[in-house]
C-alpha positions as semicolon CSV with decimal commas, in nm:
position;residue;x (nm);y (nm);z (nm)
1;X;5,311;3,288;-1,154
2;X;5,598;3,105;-1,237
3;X;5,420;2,778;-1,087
4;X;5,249;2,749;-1,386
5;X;5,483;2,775;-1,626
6;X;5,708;2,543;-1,451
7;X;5,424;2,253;-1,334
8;X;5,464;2,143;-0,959
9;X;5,357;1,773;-1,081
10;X;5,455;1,686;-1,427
11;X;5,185;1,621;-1,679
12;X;5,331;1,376;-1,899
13;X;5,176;1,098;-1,783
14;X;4,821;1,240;-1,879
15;X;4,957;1,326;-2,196
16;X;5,071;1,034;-2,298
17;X;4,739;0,841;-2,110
18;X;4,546;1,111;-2,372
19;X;4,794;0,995;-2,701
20;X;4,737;0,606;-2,575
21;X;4,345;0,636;-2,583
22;X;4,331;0,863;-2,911
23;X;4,587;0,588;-3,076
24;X;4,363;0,326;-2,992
25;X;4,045;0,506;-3,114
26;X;4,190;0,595;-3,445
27;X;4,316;0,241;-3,463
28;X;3,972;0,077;-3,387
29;X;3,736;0,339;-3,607
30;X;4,047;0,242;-3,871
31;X;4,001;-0,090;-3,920
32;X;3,568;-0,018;-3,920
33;X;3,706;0,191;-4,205
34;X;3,946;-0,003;-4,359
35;X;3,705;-0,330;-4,312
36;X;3,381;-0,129;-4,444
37;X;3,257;-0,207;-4,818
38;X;3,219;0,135;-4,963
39;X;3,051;0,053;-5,286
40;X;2,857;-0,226;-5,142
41;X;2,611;0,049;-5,001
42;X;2,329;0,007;-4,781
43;X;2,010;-0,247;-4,867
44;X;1,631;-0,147;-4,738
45;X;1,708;-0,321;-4,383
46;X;1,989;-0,153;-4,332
47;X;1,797;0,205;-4,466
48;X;1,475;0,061;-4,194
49;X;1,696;0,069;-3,919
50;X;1,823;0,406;-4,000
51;X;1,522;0,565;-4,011
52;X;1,396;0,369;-3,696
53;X;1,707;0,490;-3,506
54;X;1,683;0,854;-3,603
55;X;1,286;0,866;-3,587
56;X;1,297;0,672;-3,183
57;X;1,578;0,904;-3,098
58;X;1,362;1,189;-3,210
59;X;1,047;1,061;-3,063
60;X;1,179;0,974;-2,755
61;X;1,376;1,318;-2,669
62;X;1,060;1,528;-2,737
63;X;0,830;1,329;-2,566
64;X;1,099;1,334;-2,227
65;X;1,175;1,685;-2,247
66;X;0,802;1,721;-2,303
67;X;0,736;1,541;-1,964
68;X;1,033;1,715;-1,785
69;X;0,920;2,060;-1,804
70;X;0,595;2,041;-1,585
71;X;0,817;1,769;-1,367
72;X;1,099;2,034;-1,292
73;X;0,887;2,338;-1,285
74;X;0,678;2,170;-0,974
75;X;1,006;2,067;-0,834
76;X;1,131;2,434;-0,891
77;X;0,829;2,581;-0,721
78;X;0,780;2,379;-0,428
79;X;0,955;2,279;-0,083
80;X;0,851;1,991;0,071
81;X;1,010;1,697;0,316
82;X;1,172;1,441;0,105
83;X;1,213;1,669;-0,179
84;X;1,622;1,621;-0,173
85;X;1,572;1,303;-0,152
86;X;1,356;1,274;-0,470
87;X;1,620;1,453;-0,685
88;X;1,880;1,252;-0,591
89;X;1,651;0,940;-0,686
90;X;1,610;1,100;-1,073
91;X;2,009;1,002;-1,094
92;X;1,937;0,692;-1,010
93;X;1,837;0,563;-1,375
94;X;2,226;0,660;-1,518
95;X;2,365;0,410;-1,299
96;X;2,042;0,114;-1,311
97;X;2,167;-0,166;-1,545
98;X;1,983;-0,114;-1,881
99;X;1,881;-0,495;-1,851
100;X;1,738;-0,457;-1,471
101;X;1,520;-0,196;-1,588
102;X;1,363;-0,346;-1,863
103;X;1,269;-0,627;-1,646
104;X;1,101;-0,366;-1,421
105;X;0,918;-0,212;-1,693
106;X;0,806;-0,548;-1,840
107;X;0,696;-0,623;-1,439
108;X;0,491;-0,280;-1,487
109;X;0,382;-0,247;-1,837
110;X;0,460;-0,568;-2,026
111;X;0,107;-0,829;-2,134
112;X;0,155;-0,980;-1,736
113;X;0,257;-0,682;-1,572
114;X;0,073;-0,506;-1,342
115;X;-0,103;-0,249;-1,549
116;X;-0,215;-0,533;-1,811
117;X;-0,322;-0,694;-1,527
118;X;-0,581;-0,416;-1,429
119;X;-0,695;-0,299;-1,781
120;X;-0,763;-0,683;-1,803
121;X;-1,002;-0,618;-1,457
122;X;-1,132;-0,377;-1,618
123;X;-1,247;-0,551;-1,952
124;X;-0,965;-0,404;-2,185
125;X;-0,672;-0,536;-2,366
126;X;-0,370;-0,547;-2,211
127;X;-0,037;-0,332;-2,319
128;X;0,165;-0,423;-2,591
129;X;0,507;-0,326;-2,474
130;X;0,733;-0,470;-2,773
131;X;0,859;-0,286;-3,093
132;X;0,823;0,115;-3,081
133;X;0,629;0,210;-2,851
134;X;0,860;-0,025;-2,594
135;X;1,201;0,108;-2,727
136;X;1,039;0,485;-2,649
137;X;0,875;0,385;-2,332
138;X;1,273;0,263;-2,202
139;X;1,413;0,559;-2,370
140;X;1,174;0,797;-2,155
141;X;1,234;0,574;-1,847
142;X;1,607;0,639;-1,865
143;X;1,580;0,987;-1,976
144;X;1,292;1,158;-1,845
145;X;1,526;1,192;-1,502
146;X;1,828;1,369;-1,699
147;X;1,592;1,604;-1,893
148;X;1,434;1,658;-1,536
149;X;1,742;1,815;-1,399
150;X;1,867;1,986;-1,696
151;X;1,523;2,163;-1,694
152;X;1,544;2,221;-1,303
153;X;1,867;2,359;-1,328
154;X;1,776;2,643;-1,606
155;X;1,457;2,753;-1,338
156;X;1,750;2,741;-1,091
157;X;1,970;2,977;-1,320
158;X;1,672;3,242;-1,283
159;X;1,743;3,491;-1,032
160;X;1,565;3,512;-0,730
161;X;1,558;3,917;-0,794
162;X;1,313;3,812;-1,074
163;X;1,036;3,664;-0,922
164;X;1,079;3,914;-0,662
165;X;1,017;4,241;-0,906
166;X;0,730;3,991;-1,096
167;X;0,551;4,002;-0,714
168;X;0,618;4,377;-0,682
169;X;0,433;4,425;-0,990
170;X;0,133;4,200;-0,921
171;X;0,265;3,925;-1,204
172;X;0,050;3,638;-1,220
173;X;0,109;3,291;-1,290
174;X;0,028;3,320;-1,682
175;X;0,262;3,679;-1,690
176;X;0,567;3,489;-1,477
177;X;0,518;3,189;-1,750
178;X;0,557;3,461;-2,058
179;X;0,816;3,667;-1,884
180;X;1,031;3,452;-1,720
181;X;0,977;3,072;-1,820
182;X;0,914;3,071;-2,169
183;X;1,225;3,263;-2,264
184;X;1,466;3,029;-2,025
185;X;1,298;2,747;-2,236
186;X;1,385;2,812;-2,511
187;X;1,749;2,859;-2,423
188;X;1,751;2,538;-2,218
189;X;1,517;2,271;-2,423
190;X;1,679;2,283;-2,742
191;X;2,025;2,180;-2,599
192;X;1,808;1,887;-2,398
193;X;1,657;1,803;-2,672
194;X;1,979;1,764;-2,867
195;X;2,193;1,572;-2,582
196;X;1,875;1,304;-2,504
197;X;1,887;1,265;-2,887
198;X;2,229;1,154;-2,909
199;X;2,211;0,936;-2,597
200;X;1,926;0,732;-2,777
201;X;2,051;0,717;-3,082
202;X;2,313;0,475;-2,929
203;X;2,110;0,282;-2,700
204;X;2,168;-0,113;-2,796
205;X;2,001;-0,311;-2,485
206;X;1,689;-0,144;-2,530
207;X;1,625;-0,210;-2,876
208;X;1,783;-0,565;-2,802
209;X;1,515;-0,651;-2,579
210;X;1,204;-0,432;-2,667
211;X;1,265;-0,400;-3,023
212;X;1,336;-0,666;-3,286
213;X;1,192;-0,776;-3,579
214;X;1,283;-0,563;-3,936
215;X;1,095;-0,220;-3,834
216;X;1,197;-0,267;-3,494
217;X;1,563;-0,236;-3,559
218;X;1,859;0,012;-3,499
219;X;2,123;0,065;-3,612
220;X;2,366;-0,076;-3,362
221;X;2,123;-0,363;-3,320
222;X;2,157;-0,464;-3,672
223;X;2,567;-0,426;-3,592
224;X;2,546;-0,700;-3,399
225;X;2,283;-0,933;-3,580
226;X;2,562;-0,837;-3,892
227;X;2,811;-1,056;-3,591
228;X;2,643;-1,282;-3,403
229;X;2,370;-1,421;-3,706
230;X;2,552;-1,340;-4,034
231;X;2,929;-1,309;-3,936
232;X;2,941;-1,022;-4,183
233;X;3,198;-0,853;-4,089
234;X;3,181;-0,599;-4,404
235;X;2,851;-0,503;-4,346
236;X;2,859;-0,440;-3,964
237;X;3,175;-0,189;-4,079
238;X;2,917;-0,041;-4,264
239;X;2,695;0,017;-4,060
240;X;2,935;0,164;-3,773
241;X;3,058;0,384;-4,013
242;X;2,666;0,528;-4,037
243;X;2,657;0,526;-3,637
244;X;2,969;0,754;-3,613
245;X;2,838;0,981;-3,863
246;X;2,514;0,966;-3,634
247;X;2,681;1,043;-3,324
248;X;2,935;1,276;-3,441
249;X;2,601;1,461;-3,620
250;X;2,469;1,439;-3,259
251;X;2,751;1,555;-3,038
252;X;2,805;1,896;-3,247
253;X;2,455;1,935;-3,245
254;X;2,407;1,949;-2,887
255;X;2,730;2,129;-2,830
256;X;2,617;2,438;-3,050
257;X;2,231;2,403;-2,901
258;X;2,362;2,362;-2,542
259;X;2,492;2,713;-2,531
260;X;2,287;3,038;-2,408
261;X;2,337;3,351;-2,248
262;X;2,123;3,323;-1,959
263;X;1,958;3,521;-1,732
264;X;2,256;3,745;-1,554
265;X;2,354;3,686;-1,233
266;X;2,178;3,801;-0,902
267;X;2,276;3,782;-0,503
268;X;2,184;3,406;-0,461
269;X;1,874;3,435;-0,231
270;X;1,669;3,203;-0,198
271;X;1,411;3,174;-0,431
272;X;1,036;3,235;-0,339
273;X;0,744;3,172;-0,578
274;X;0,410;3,418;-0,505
275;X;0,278;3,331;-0,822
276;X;0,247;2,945;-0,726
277;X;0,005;2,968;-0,432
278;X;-0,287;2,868;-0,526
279;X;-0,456;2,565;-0,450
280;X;-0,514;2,434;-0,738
281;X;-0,158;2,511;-0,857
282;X;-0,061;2,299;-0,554
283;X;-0,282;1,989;-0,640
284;X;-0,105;2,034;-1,011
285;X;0,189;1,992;-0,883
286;X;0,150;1,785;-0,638
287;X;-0,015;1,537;-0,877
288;X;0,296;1,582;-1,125
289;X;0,549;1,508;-0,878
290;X;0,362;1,147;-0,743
291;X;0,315;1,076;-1,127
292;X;0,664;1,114;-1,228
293;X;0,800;0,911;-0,879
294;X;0,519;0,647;-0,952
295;X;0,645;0,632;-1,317
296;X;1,014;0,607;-1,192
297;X;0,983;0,384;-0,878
298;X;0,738;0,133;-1,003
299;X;0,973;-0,076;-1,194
300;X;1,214;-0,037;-0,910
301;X;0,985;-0,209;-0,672
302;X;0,887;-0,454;-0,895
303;X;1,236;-0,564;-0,983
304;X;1,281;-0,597;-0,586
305;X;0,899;-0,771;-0,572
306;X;0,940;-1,029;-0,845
307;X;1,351;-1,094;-0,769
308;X;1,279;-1,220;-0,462
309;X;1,040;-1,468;-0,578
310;X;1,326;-1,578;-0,894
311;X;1,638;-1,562;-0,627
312;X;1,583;-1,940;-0,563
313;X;1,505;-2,059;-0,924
314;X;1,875;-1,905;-1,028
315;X;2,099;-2,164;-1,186
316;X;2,459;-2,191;-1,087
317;X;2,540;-2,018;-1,407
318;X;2,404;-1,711;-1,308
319;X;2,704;-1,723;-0,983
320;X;2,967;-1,780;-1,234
321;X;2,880;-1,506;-1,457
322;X;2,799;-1,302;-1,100
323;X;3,205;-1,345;-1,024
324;X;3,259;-1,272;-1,365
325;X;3,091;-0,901;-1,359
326;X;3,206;-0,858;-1,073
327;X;3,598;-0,892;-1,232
328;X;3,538;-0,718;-1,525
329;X;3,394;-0,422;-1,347
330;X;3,696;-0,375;-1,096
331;X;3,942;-0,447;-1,332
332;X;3,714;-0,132;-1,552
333;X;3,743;0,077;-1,252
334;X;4,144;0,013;-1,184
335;X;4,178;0,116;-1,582
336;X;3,965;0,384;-1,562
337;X;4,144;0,539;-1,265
338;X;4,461;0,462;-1,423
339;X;4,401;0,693;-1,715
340;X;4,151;0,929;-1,556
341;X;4,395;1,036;-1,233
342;X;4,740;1,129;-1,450
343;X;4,496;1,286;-1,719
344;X;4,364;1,467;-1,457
345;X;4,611;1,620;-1,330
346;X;4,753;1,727;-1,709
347;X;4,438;1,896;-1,721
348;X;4,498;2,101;-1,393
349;X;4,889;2,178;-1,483
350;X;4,827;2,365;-1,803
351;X;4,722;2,080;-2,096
352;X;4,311;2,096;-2,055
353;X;4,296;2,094;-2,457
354;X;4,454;1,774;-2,515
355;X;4,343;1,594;-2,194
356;X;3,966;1,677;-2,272
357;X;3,930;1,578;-2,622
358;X;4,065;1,269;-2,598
359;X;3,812;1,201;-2,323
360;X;3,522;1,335;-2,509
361;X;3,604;1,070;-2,777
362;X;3,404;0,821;-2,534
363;X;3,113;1,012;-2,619
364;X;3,124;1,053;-3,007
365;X;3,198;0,665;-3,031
366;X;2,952;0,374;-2,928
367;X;3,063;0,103;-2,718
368;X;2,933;-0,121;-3,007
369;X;3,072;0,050;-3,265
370;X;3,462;0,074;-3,067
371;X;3,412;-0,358;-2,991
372;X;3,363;-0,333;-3,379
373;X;3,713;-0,215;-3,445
374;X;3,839;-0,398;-3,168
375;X;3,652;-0,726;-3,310
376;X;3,804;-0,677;-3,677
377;X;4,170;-0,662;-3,524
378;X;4,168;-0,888;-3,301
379;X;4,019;-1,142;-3,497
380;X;4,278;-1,247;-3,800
381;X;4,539;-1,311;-3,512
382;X;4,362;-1,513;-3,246
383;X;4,002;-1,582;-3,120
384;X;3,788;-1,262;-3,003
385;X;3,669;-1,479;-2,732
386;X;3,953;-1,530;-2,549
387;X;3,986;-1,117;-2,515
388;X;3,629;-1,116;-2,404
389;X;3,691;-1,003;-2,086
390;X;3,980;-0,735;-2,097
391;X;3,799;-0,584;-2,415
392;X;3,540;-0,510;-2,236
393;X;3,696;-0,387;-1,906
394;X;3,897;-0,166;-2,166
395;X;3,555;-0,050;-2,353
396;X;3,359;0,015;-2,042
397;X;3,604;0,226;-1,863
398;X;3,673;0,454;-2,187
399;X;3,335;0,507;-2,211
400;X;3,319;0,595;-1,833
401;X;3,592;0,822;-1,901
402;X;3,427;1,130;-1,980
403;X;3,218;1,125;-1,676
404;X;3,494;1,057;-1,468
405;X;3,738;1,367;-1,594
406;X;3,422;1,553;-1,527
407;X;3,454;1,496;-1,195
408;X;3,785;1,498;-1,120
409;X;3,968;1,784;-1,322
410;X;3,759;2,092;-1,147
411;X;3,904;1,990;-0,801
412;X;4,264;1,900;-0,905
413;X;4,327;2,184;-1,070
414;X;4,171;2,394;-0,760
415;X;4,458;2,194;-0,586
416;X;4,704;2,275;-0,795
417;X;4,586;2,649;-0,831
418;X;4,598;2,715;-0,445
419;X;4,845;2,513;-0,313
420;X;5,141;2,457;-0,627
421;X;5,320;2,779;-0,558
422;X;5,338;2,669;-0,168
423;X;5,479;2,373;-0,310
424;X;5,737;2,530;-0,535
425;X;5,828;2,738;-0,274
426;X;5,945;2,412;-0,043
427;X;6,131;2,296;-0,322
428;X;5,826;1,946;-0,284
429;X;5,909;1,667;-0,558
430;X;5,624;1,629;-0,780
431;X;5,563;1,274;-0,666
432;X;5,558;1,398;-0,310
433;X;5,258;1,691;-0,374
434;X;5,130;1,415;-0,535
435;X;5,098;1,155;-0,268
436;X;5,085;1,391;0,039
437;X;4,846;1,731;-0,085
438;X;4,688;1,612;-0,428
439;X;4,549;1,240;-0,360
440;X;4,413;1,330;-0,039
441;X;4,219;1,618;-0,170
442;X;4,058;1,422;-0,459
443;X;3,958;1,092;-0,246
444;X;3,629;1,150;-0,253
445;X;3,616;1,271;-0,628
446;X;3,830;0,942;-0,699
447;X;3,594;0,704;-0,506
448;X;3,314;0,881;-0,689
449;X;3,421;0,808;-1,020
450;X;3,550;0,477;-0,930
451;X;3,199;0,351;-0,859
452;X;3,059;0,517;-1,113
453;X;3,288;0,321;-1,323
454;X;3,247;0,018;-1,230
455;X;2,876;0,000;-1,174
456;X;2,832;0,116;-1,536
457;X;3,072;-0,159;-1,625
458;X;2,854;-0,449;-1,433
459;X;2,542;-0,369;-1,605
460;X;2,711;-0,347;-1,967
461;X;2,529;-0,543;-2,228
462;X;2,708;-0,443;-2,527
463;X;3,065;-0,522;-2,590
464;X;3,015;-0,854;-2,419
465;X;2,775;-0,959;-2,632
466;X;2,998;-0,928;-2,962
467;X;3,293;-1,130;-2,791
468;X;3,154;-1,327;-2,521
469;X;3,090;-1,725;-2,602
470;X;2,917;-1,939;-2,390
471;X;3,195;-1,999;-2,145
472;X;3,212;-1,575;-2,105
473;X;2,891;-1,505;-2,006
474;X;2,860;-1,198;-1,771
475;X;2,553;-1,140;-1,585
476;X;2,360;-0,889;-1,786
477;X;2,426;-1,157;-2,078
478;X;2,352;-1,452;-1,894
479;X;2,034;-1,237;-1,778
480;X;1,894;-1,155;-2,141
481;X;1,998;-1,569;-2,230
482;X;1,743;-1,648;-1,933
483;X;1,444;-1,437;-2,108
484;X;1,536;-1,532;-2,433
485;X;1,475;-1,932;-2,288
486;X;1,155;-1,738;-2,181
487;X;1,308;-1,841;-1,769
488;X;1,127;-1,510;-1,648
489;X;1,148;-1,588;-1,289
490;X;1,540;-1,675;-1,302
491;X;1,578;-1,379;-1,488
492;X;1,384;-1,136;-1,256
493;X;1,600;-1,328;-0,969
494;X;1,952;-1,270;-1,146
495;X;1,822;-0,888;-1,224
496;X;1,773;-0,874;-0,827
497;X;2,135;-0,978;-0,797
498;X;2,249;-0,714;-1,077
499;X;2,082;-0,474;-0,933
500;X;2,222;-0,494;-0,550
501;X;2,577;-0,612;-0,662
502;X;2,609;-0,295;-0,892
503;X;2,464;-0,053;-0,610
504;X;2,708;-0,196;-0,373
505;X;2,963;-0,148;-0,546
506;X;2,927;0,221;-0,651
507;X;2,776;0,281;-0,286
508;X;3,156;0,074;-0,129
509;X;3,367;0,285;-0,398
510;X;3,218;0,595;-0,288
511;X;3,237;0,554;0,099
512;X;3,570;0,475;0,048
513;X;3,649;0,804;-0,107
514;X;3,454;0,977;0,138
515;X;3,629;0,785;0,458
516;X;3,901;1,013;0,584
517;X;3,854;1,249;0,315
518;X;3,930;1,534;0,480
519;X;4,273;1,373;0,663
């Protein structure tokens, strides 16, 4: 195995990609540190929008997971045409622009929208969507779809051999439930539970928009209302201090509850479910299923509905700021690939340890709470504004990071594991495996994670909004400007635009990965 000892393809690129982005997180949460008042403490704002952080977090999570687990078990015990089709719709939320849903929901459930609208028919009082009950009903929105297929995948970790002994033995519905379902729950919803937790307790757009007001507050909203309102830069230290202790809290939390021992491993037939044929098992499910689409593709249609009617009330602004996105998110994309490919590839030649913690460092820290650190260095030397831009290309693709050495290490080091020692044995240069065996394997991986990259970077509404003036807009900003000048129609029209410009370019990204992939 001396192929491994002796890499084919050297990893010190990824190594020192890994030192780079650990360097610059230590140097950012440093100067939160450094800039933080310790014996200031925290006043009874600052305490409100802990406890309304922790308590929507909380809130949200249960009542997701809550909704997943009749979602997935339907989808887990029934075939039907379109049914691929739906599943790969519940991913579509983790790429929607935070700001272009929240439109949609206000379209659905806000005072005007269309459910308002028909309590109002029928003599009752419309919805009030703003405040708590909003921030949760975005939280669930964006969420309900990832606790969906965690669920589904722990009914898909049950052996088919299972169900099969339940039918030789008569087990009904209620038996399978006790037997079978109920103890892969409660291996699979406590690690849910945990990882929805931590994704809300960093959510900024949502409590931008829906929240507000004192008991409406996070804490990464009141980060930036620290910036942009009191230019306190002491206190918004502060308070990212508190977020990273909320995150980290988070993280390790859902790493220890995310772990289980499963079911054991069967023959991988296909799963058949006797105990689901009745019909009024079918109706339940079949009801679940068009409740949870409705509840996902409503504010989808109405973004589509109502942007068509705002496309020709858009200002020329909202075209600048278009261009704009559009540069930071390709410029995200060319640094995210820059740091995710050679990091990659360390990962597959022997230095996994090093390569993945530095990457899981875009999960522990906030987008908000990195521009923080970023914000406090730049600013005694020159003008934050004028690194609007690259800070946030920077920001965006290190939090894209993770997700994008998630999908690249497995198949690189497969590469390297089955086709390094044929290398070694012709005596290849690393740069040449490189460029003529490893590249082309991982196009489609790279494409992947390319779009992903950049369509999470066009529909960013964080980092921007510390740095940005009104020269820098970008389009999510310019959007929530629009519905702050209560413009609704402009602002459903330049969601429209969001919307199609950051599917296009994940959907261009990733057909250019998969074109020729297998040359």
């Amino acid at each position: 195995m001396a192929w491994r000892t002796q890499p084919v393809i050297s990893p010190r690129s990824g190594v020192v990609a890994a030192i780079a982005i650990a360097a610059l997180m230590a140097a950012a949460l440093g100067a939160v540190l450094w800039r933080a008042e310790g014996g200031r403490g925290l006043g009874p704002a600052d305490w409100s929008a802990l406890r309304f952080t922790v308590v929507q977090a909380a809130v949200s999570a249960l009542v997701s997971v809550a909704l997943a687990v009749p979602v997935a078990r339907a989808l887990a015990r029934r075939q039907f045409m379109g049914r691929g089709l739906l599943i790969t719709l519940l991913g579509a939320p983790f790429i929607l622009p935070v700001i272009v849903a929240v439109i949609g929901l206000l379209a659905v459930f806000g005072r005007n929208g269309w459910i308002s609208t028909a309590l109002g028919w029928a003599g009752f009082e419309p919805v009030h969507i703003y405040g708590f009950h909003g921030v949760v009903l975005a939280h669930v929105f964006f969420n309900l779809p990832l606790a969906t297929r965690l669920v589904l995948q722990g009914w898909a970790d049950i052996p088919a051999e299972r169900f099969l002994l339940a039918a030789q033995v008569n087990a009904d519905a209620r038996a399978i439930r006790r037997l079978l379902e109920f103890p892969m729950l409660r291996q699979v919803l406590p690690g849910a539970l945990a990882v929805i937790f931590a994704v809300c307790l960093t959510s900024f757009a949502v409590a931008l928009m829906l929240g507000g007001g004192p008991r409406a507050t996070t804490i990464e909203l009141a980060i930036y209302q620290a910036f942009r309102f009191d230019f306190d830069l002491g206190r918004a230290a502060l308070l990212a201090l508190v977020q990273i202790a909320l995150t980290l809290g988070a993280a390790l939390m859902a790493l220890r509850l995310g772990r289980g021992d499963g079911f054991g491993a069967g023959l991988d037939r296909p799963v058949r479910r006797w105990d689901a044929n009745g019909l009024g098992l079918r109706a339940l499910d079949a009801g679940v299923i068009t409740l949870a689409a409705a509840f996902l593709l409503l504010p989808m249609g109405a973004i589509v509905a109502n942007g068509l009617a705002g496309l020709s009330a858009l200002p020329n602004s909202m075209f600048r700021a278009a261009g704009v996105s559009l540069g930071v998110a390709l410029a995200s994309a060319a640094v995210l690939l820059l740091l995710a490919l050679p990091m990659a590839i360390a990962a597959a030649t022997g230095r996994a340890a090093t390569v993945e913690t530095a990457g899981l460092l875009g999960l522990a820290v906030s987008s908000l709470v990195l521009g923080t650190g970023l914000f406090i260095l730049i600013h005694p030397i020159a003008s934050p504004a004028a690194f609007a831009w690259p800070v946030t290309a920077l920001v965006n693709a290190l939090m894209a990071l993770p997700f994008a050495l998630r999908i690249l290490i497995p198949p690189a080091r497969e590469v390297v594991r089955t086709q390094g020692r044929l290398a070694q044995s012709l005596a290849m240069p690393g740069l040449s495996f490189l460029r003529l065996v490893l590249l082309p394997r991982l196009r489609r991986q790279i494409g992947f994670a390319a779009g992903l990259g950049a369509a999470l970077s066009m529909g960013d509404l964080g980092v921007i909004a510390l740095f940005a003036d009104a020269d820098r807009a970008t389009l999510p900003l310019q959007i929530y400007r629009l519905m702050g000048a209560y413009q609704m129609q402009a602002a459903a029209g330049g969601a429209l635009l969001l919307l199609v410009l950051s599917l296009a370019l994940f959907r261009t990204f990733d057909w250019l990965g998969a074109r020729h992939a297998d040359a």
